[in-house]
Amino acid sequence: MGAEEIKENIYWVGAIDWNIRDFHGYSTYKGTTYNSYLIKDEKICLFDTVKSDFKNEMLYHIRQLIDPEQIDYIVVNHVELDHSGYLPEMIALCKPEKVFCSPMGLKAIESHFHPVDWPLEVVKSGDSISLGAKTVQFLETKMLHWPDSMFSYIPEDKLLISSDAFGQHLASTERYADELPEGAALLDAEKYYANILMLFSPNVQKLLAKVAEMGLDIDMIAPDHGVIWRDPALVLAAYDRWSQHIADRKAVIIYDSMWHSTEKMAKNISAGLRSVGVHARVLSAKVNHRSDIIVEVASAKAVIVGSPTLNNGIMPTMADVLTYMKGLRPRKKIGAAFGSFGWSGESVNILTGFLEDMHCEVIEPGVKVKNVPDHAALQECFDLGVRVGMAVNASMEAEGTSAARVAED
Ligand code: FEO
């Protein structure tokens, strides 16, 4: 791989991580990239660095264009270590005239690196710097997804360097979304959104409104992970949809089972959903990774959770998924709970508590079955599926949301 010119005198100089498979709890089956960008102008400006393990790859790319010591400015759009891990060494190597960061970026830099002599300069939303022919305008994007996060916009090139926003955990030899099979990058962007940004959806809505109000003319979005968008309308529209929690006519049934009783219940609930025209996904927490489950949750109108009672609680796999899910704050969901038990039977109440914490509209009562479900109990499960499905249908009709996506599947 080499440095790639993405706009005249603007280059991708990042690194490709083909082998990462876990990004603090997010399964990155396809690896990722750490994207850095370099502008060659009267002032040479670098935007973010890379994870420290990848410094040689980044330096190789920079050296294809310039001697790193020629770098005048470094813009720190985000201090998380996958983008700033190499920052201290980079500053030592190139001795930049200035290092720009947001006000919260300054605090993050201080608490991560404890620098004593870095030429830090704080920039706020609306501030800009001239590089010569090109300008960099800054836009703070607090909590997208850290307090320090910031965008850099190059008006002369209609280029938005967007930090983590609009990214995907996707390693590829291609640099652009439109070079991949149609829709592929958007699927990875959806997983990224669900796992990293969903909890900040209100901020995403505010940001999209702000960008529209500012009238930014954008024809390229270059994120810090994955491929670059040359058709930004596509991902902007998707972010608008995802951040409004617009769901499909679909339910996800997430469960774990000890001796297949709760599993049988899950399957009968799915049949009930099917009988009223609601698409159902049955996901065992044993075999599906939490970060894949959350993608299904994000696009579902209903979340139905099941666990047998284990040690007066729920299965650890379900505790894992539900803790992760609750943190990511899915909203506007219908919920229900079910599970088998041997003697004490707390699981359905515990599961219902998680659903209430996520502000779900809970369909009561859930279904509890002692030991192994008989035909009557399985009918109860089918009926729960029907009740949830009818609530989904009523909600979809009320919201005027189409089931187009399911129809396309
Ligand atoms: Fe890609 Fe928030 O770091």
XYZ file of C-alpha atoms and ligand atoms in Angstrom:
412
model
C 0.000 0.000 0.000
C 1.013 3.585 -0.425
C -0.092 7.110 0.303
C -3.115 8.023 -1.825
C -4.124 11.449 -3.076
C -7.829 11.878 -2.213
C -8.055 15.529 -3.321
C -5.456 17.709 -4.974
C -2.524 17.854 -2.517
C -4.510 16.040 0.175
C -3.360 12.500 0.937
C -4.416 9.467 2.944
C -1.351 8.466 4.980
C -2.929 6.068 7.468
C -2.469 2.390 8.213
C -4.461 -0.794 7.675
C -4.994 -3.186 10.575
C -6.049 -6.446 8.916
C -5.889 -8.506 12.093
C -7.700 -6.694 14.882
C -10.717 -8.728 15.968
C -11.816 -6.959 19.152
C -12.212 -3.230 19.643
C -13.119 -2.910 23.321
C -15.954 -5.406 23.064
C -16.896 -4.773 19.424
C -16.116 -7.729 17.145
C -14.108 -6.356 14.245
C -14.178 -9.412 11.980
C -13.016 -7.347 9.025
C -10.184 -5.495 10.768
C -10.024 -1.715 10.545
C -7.956 1.194 9.318
C -6.525 4.156 11.185
C -6.865 6.999 8.720
C -4.574 10.001 8.829
C -4.598 12.726 6.234
C -1.858 15.092 5.095
C -2.276 18.397 3.279
C 0.659 19.727 1.291
C 0.350 23.500 1.072
C 2.508 26.442 2.150
C 2.011 24.891 5.569
C 2.069 21.107 5.716
C -0.643 19.821 7.993
C -1.248 16.330 9.377
C -4.683 15.299 10.672
C -4.448 12.756 13.494
C -1.932 9.929 13.743
C -2.409 6.179 14.189
C -2.312 3.493 16.865
C 1.298 3.340 18.006
C 1.811 -0.232 16.685
C 1.257 1.134 13.169
C 3.677 4.040 13.258
C 6.063 2.565 10.699
C 3.281 2.088 8.164
C 2.162 5.680 8.609
C 5.704 7.030 8.429
C 6.322 5.016 5.270
C 3.312 6.689 3.682
C 4.349 10.165 4.793
C 7.907 9.634 3.570
C 6.566 8.833 0.107
C 5.446 12.489 0.020
C 7.702 14.531 2.311
C 10.255 14.318 5.054
C 8.155 14.159 8.286
C 10.260 16.988 9.706
C 8.613 19.270 7.152
C 5.244 18.960 8.921
C 4.266 22.382 10.284
C 0.909 21.671 11.876
C -0.793 18.682 13.462
C -4.552 18.749 13.978
C -5.766 16.433 16.743
C -9.404 15.780 15.898
C -9.639 13.019 18.502
C -7.443 11.899 21.379
C -8.491 8.240 21.651
C -5.322 6.192 21.361
C -6.134 4.565 18.014
C -5.590 8.063 16.578
C -3.178 9.612 19.038
C -1.076 6.645 20.123
C 1.742 7.786 17.868
C 1.208 11.510 18.582
C 3.939 11.976 21.225
C 6.598 10.355 19.016
C 5.327 12.212 15.970
C 5.642 15.538 17.764
C 9.143 14.613 18.916
C 10.085 13.645 15.364
C 8.668 16.541 13.354
C 8.709 19.334 15.966
C 5.617 21.043 14.569
C 5.089 24.756 14.851
C 1.572 24.160 16.224
C -0.665 21.335 17.408
C -4.351 22.228 17.165
C -7.041 20.652 19.340
C -10.479 21.453 20.747
C -10.865 22.844 24.295
C -11.817 19.374 25.532
C -9.031 17.968 23.382
C -6.558 19.994 25.427
C -7.835 18.388 28.638
C -7.708 14.934 27.033
C -4.163 15.489 25.757
C -3.044 16.688 29.180
C -4.540 13.703 30.991
C -3.277 11.157 28.452
C 0.222 12.420 27.712
C 1.076 14.964 30.408
C 3.013 17.057 27.871
C 5.278 19.840 29.060
C 6.413 21.583 25.923
C 4.005 20.782 23.108
C 2.994 23.829 21.003
C -0.719 23.309 21.690
C -3.259 25.774 20.348
C -6.939 25.472 21.206
C -9.472 26.001 18.431
C -13.240 26.205 18.786
C -16.196 25.760 16.460
C -16.060 28.467 13.818
C -12.289 29.007 14.122
C -10.202 28.473 11.015
C -6.567 28.429 9.981
C -4.985 29.096 6.614
C -2.482 26.651 5.173
C -1.871 28.854 2.112
C -4.214 27.929 -0.714
C -6.355 25.823 1.608
C -8.250 26.631 4.779
C -9.148 24.382 7.705
C -12.380 25.208 9.516
C -13.051 23.507 12.843
C -16.307 22.184 14.217
C -16.423 20.724 17.724
C -18.503 17.537 17.842
C -18.637 16.886 21.591
C -19.678 13.323 22.493
C -19.359 12.081 18.926
C -18.086 10.138 20.486
C -15.756 11.665 23.074
C -15.880 15.140 24.648
C -12.819 16.171 22.607
C -14.073 15.033 19.184
C -13.796 17.572 16.392
C -14.320 17.793 12.616
C -12.015 19.605 10.194
C -13.582 21.025 7.037
C -11.595 22.109 3.999
C -13.952 24.434 2.070
C -11.787 24.741 -1.055
C -12.093 20.967 -1.530
C -15.559 20.449 -0.022
C -13.884 17.875 2.194
C -15.024 16.963 5.699
C -12.463 15.093 7.806
C -14.898 13.605 10.279
C -12.900 11.776 12.950
C -14.756 8.623 14.102
C -18.144 9.733 12.748
C -19.176 8.049 9.480
C -16.440 5.455 9.988
C -16.492 1.696 9.646
C -14.287 -1.001 11.121
C -13.239 -2.334 7.762
C -9.758 -3.126 6.482
C -9.560 -2.935 2.714
C -7.150 -2.195 -0.064
C -9.804 0.172 -1.442
C -9.964 3.697 -0.059
C -13.463 4.629 -1.212
C -16.916 3.245 -0.357
C -17.930 3.266 -4.029
C -15.078 0.888 -4.882
C -16.679 -1.850 -2.762
C -19.736 -3.899 -3.758
C -22.844 -1.722 -3.620
C -24.115 -1.219 -0.066
C -21.178 -3.028 1.576
C -19.654 0.027 3.262
C -23.047 1.138 4.533
C -23.541 -2.217 6.293
C -20.239 -1.766 8.104
C -21.138 1.870 8.862
C -24.427 0.609 10.357
C -22.603 -1.796 12.651
C -20.199 0.992 13.638
C -23.099 3.367 14.358
C -24.994 0.804 16.454
C -21.936 -0.091 18.529
C -20.207 3.263 18.908
C -22.645 6.084 18.308
C -26.197 4.902 18.986
C -26.156 6.206 22.556
C -25.265 9.646 21.236
C -28.134 9.744 18.720
C -29.554 13.037 20.085
C -26.133 14.635 19.474
C -26.106 13.219 15.932
C -29.468 14.847 15.247
C -28.131 18.178 16.558
C -24.973 17.833 14.493
C -26.879 17.115 11.279
C -29.058 20.175 11.938
C -25.937 22.269 12.604
C -24.245 21.116 9.393
C -27.417 21.962 7.442
C -27.658 25.364 9.161
C -24.019 26.144 8.351
C -24.679 25.212 4.727
C -21.438 23.248 4.497
C -20.899 22.152 0.928
C -19.537 18.604 1.290
C -18.671 16.293 -1.574
C -16.371 13.983 0.371
C -16.396 12.679 3.942
C -13.107 11.215 5.117
C -13.513 9.388 8.455
C -10.780 8.061 10.725
C -11.775 4.411 10.102
C -12.619 2.494 6.966
C -13.365 3.870 3.539
C -14.003 7.428 2.359
C -17.416 8.545 1.136
C -17.472 10.206 -2.304
C -21.272 10.155 -2.147
C -21.788 11.709 1.289
C -25.573 12.033 0.875
C -25.817 8.267 1.281
C -24.218 8.086 4.708
C -25.703 11.394 5.881
C -29.217 10.099 5.130
C -28.411 6.834 6.916
C -27.160 8.719 10.005
C -30.369 10.748 10.014
C -32.416 7.520 9.925
C -30.344 5.644 12.498
C -30.240 8.562 14.946
C -34.043 8.826 14.862
C -34.256 5.124 15.848
C -36.438 4.419 12.822
C -37.098 0.673 12.950
C -38.276 -2.062 10.627
C -41.346 -4.263 11.132
C -39.114 -6.707 12.880
C -38.535 -8.285 16.289
C -35.356 -9.769 17.681
C -35.579 -12.612 20.155
C -32.393 -12.850 22.177
C -32.064 -15.783 24.524
C -29.864 -18.353 26.160
C -30.953 -21.784 27.274
C -29.664 -24.529 29.572
C -31.651 -27.604 28.482
C -33.470 -26.177 25.403
C -36.657 -25.160 27.252
C -36.097 -21.413 26.790
C -34.962 -22.146 23.234
C -38.277 -23.892 22.466
C -40.088 -20.890 23.915
C -38.082 -18.535 21.661
C -39.004 -20.507 18.544
C -42.703 -20.494 19.412
C -42.639 -16.741 20.085
C -41.081 -16.269 16.633
C -43.927 -18.312 15.093
C -46.442 -16.026 16.801
C -44.705 -12.956 15.391
C -44.660 -14.514 11.943
C -48.406 -15.231 12.145
C -49.124 -11.488 12.333
C -46.643 -10.504 9.631
C -43.722 -9.406 11.784
C -40.245 -10.489 10.720
C -38.401 -12.231 13.553
C -34.741 -12.949 14.182
C -33.948 -15.604 16.780
C -30.503 -14.986 18.225
C -28.815 -17.234 20.742
C -26.551 -15.227 23.009
C -24.216 -18.262 23.039
C -23.410 -18.103 19.352
C -24.025 -14.470 18.354
C -21.592 -11.764 19.402
C -23.045 -8.873 21.390
C -21.893 -6.382 18.765
C -23.770 -8.264 16.009
C -26.866 -8.587 18.193
C -26.926 -4.822 18.756
C -27.066 -4.190 14.997
C -30.210 -6.331 14.795
C -31.642 -4.562 17.838
C -31.036 -1.138 16.325
C -33.236 -1.871 13.321
C -35.936 -3.848 15.186
C -39.178 -2.473 16.587
C -39.340 -5.131 19.309
C -36.760 -6.738 21.558
C -37.829 -9.962 23.259
C -35.410 -11.419 25.770
C -35.318 -14.862 27.320
C -33.297 -16.649 29.954
C -33.730 -19.528 32.332
C -33.229 -18.682 35.981
C -29.685 -19.491 37.048
C -28.567 -18.982 40.656
C -31.562 -16.680 41.248
C -30.469 -14.566 38.290
C -30.102 -14.759 34.522
C -27.580 -16.509 32.298
C -24.209 -14.671 32.195
C -24.408 -14.470 28.400
C -27.691 -12.552 28.698
C -26.267 -10.288 31.404
C -23.411 -9.494 28.999
C -25.683 -8.678 26.059
C -28.191 -6.707 28.127
C -25.543 -4.670 29.931
C -23.951 -3.788 26.597
C -27.343 -3.028 25.035
C -28.496 -0.846 27.920
C -25.320 1.238 27.650
C -25.955 1.885 23.964
C -29.480 3.184 24.710
C -31.686 1.770 21.979
C -34.943 3.710 22.085
C -38.577 3.487 20.893
C -38.681 -0.299 21.342
C -41.417 -2.678 22.399
C -40.134 -5.319 24.833
C -41.128 -8.639 26.359
C -39.469 -11.295 28.496
C -39.694 -15.048 28.882
C -37.832 -17.973 30.392
C -37.952 -21.350 32.069
C -37.128 -22.004 35.707
C -36.626 -24.866 38.117
C -37.726 -23.522 41.510
C -37.238 -19.784 42.192
C -37.985 -18.218 38.787
C -36.545 -14.674 39.004
C -35.288 -14.405 35.420
C -38.367 -12.888 33.760
C -38.562 -10.109 36.356
C -34.850 -9.362 35.970
C -35.114 -9.294 32.181
C -38.155 -7.018 32.424
C -36.114 -4.667 34.618
C -33.507 -4.327 31.867
C -36.259 -3.594 29.321
C -37.742 -0.914 31.582
C -34.298 0.639 32.047
C -34.140 0.931 28.237
C -37.518 2.722 28.231
C -39.168 -0.118 26.313
C -42.937 -0.377 26.127
C -43.104 -3.736 27.926
C -45.804 -6.191 26.902
C -46.910 -7.882 30.138
C -47.139 -10.506 31.324
C -44.047 -12.302 30.090
C -44.069 -16.091 30.021
C -42.499 -18.211 32.761
C -42.401 -21.994 32.361
C -41.435 -24.511 35.054
C -38.778 -26.877 33.715
C -39.966 -28.093 30.276
C -42.787 -26.401 28.334
C -45.820 -28.517 27.446
C -48.181 -27.764 24.554
C -50.149 -25.259 26.616
C -46.983 -23.399 27.600
C -45.760 -23.324 23.996
C -49.137 -21.900 22.989
C -48.626 -19.181 25.626
C -45.314 -18.382 23.940
C -46.960 -18.281 20.510
C -49.587 -15.954 21.974
C -46.868 -13.689 23.431
C -45.393 -13.465 19.918
C -48.828 -12.498 18.610
C -49.298 -9.848 21.302
C -45.869 -8.330 20.656
C -46.415 -8.551 16.888
C -49.734 -6.741 17.124
C -48.113 -4.015 19.222
C -45.373 -3.732 16.576
C -47.955 -3.443 13.816
C -49.939 -0.823 15.727
C -46.805 1.164 16.447
C -45.623 0.984 12.833
C -48.979 2.147 11.595
C -48.985 4.975 14.124
C -45.544 6.059 13.049
C -46.395 5.643 9.378
C -43.205 3.670 8.932
C -42.986 1.315 5.989
C -41.710 -2.230 6.099
C -39.884 -1.671 2.852
C -36.601 -2.949 4.175
C -38.053 -6.280 5.273
C -39.845 -6.591 1.966
C -36.537 -6.130 0.192
C -34.788 -8.853 2.244
Fe -11.362 5.588 16.514
Fe -12.756 7.050 19.233
O -11.403 6.251 18.239
